[in-house]
Coordinates of C-alpha atoms and ligand atoms in Angstrom, one line a residue:
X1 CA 0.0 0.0 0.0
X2 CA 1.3 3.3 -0.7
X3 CA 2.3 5.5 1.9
X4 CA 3.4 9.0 2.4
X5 CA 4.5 11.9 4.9
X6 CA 2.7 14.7 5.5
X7 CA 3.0 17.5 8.1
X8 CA 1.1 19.6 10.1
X9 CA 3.4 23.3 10.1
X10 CA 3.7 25.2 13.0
X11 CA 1.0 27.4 11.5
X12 CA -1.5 24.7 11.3
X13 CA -0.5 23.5 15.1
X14 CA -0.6 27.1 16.2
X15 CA -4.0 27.7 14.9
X16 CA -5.6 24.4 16.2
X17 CA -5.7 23.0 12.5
X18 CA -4.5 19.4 13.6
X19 CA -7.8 17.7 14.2
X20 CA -9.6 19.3 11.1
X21 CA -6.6 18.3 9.0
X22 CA -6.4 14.6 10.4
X23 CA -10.5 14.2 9.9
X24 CA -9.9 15.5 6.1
X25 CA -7.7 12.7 5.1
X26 CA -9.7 9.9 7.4
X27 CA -13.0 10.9 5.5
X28 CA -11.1 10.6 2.3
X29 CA -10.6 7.2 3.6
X30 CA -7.2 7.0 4.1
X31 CA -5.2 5.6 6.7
X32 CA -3.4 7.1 9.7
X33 CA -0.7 4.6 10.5
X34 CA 2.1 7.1 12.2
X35 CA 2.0 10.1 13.8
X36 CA 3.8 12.6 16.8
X37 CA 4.2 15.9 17.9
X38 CA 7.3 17.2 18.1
X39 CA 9.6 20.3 17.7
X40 CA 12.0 19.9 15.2
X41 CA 15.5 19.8 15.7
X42 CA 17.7 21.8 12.9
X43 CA 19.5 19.3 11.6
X44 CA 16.4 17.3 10.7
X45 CA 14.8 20.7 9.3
X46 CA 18.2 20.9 7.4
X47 CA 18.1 17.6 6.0
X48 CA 14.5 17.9 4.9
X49 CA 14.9 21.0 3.1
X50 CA 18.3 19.6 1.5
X51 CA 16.9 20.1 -1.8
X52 CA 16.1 24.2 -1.2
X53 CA 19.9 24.5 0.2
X54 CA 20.6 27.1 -2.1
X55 CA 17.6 29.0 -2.3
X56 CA 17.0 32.8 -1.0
X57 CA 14.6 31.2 1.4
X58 CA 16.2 28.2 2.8
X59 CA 17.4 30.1 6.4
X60 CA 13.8 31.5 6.2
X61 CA 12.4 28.2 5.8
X62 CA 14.7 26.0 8.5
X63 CA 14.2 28.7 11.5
X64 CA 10.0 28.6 10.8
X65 CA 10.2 24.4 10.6
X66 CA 11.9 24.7 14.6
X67 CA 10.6 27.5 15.4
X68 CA 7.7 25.9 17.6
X69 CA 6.1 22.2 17.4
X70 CA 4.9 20.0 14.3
X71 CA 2.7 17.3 13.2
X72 CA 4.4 14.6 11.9
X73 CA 2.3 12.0 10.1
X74 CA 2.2 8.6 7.8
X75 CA -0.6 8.0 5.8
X76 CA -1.9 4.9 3.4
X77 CA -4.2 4.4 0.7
X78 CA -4.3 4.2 -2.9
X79 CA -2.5 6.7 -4.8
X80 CA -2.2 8.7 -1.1
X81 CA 1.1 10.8 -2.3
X82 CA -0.6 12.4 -5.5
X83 CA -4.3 12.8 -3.7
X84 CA -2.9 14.0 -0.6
X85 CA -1.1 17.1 -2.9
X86 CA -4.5 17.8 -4.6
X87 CA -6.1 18.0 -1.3
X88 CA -3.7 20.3 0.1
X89 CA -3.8 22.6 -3.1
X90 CA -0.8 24.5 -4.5
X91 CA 1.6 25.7 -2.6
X92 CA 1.6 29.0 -2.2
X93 CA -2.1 29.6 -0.4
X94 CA -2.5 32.6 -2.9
X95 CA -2.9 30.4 -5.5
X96 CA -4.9 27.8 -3.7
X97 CA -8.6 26.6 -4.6
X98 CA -11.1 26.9 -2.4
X99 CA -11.9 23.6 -0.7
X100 CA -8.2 22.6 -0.7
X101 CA -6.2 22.8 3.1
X102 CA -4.1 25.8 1.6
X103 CA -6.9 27.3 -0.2
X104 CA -9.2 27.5 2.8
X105 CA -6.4 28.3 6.2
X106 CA -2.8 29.4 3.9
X107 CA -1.8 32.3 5.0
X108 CA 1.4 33.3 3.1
X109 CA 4.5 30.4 1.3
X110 CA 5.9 29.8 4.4
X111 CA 2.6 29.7 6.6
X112 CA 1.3 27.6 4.4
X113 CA -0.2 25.1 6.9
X114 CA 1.0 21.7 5.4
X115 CA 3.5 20.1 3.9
X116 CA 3.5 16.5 1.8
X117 CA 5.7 14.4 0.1
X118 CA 5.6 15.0 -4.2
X119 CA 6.6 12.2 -5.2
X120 CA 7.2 8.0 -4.2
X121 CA 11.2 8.9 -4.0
X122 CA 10.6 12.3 -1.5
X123 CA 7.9 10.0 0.3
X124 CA 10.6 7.1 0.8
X125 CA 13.5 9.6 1.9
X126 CA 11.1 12.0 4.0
X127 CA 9.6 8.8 5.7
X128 CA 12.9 7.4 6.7
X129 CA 14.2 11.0 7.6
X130 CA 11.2 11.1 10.0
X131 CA 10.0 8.2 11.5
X132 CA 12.2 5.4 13.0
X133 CA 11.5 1.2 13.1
X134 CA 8.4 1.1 15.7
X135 CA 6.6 4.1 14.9
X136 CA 4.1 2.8 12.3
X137 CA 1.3 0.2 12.8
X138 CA 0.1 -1.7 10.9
X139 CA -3.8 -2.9 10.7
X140 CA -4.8 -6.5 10.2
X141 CA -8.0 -6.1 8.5
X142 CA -10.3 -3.3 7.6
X143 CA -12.9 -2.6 9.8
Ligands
CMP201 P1 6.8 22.8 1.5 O1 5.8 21.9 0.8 O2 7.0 22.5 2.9 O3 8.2 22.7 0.7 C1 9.1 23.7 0.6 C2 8.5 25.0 1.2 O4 9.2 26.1 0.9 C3 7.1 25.2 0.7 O5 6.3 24.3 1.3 C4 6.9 26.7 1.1 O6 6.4 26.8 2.4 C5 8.3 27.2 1.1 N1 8.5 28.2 0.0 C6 8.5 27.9 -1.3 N2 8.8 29.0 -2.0 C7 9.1 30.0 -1.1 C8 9.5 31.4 -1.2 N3 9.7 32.0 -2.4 N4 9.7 32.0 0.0 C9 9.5 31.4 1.2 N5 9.1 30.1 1.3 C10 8.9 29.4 0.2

């Protein structure tokens, strides 16, 4: 089953947007089989940004990441990593539908509530980079 990791920003946590966000992606029907609250330590910000190392943005980026606690989260389900980006919306909020997470609580590109994995490789690396052996379950049968 494909999995994937999504996030919960600081913004989102801030603003109480956990539970709303969680209930989106269990009505969608898909599966919540990880998940902790934590404040991020910079070297894991650092390493999960690696690709925007060079951008204008990158310090901007790492300092907002650590700057207070996140919702880290694996979720499963058919086709979860492209479904899971059409339900957050694009990613700056501006530019966001209506009826996506961004479209309806994005504030700015940084504050933009959530963040999720864009493709199977950045889901594999960002789901290693974030959650350990023992921090998944796994569900026997549906219920
Ligand atoms: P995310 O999906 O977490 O991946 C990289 C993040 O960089 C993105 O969401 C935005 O929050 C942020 N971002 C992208 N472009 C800019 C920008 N021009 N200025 C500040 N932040 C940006």
């Amino acid at each position: 089953m494909e999995k994937t990791f999504l996030m919960v920003k600081p913004d989102g946590v801030q603003r109480g947007l956990v539970g709303e966000i969680v209930a989106r992606f269990e009505k969608k029907g898909f599966q919540l089989v990880g998940a902790k609250l934590m404040s991020v330590p910079k070297e894991l910000a650092e390493q999960h940004y690696a690709e925007h190392k060079e951008k204008p943005f990158f310090g901007e980026l790492v300092d907002f990441i650590t700057s207070s606690p996140v919702f880290a989260m694996v979720w499963q389900g058919e086709n979860v990593i492209a479904t899971a980006r059409q339900m957050m919306g694009k990613t700056n909020p501006a530019d966001a539908q209506p009826g996506t997470i961004r479209g309806d609580y994005g504030v700015s590109l940084s504050m933009n509530i959530i963040h999720g994995s864009d493709s199977p490789e950045s889901a594999e690396r960002e789901l290693a980079l974030w959650f350990g052996e023992g921090e998944q379950v796994e569900y026997q049968k549906a219920i």
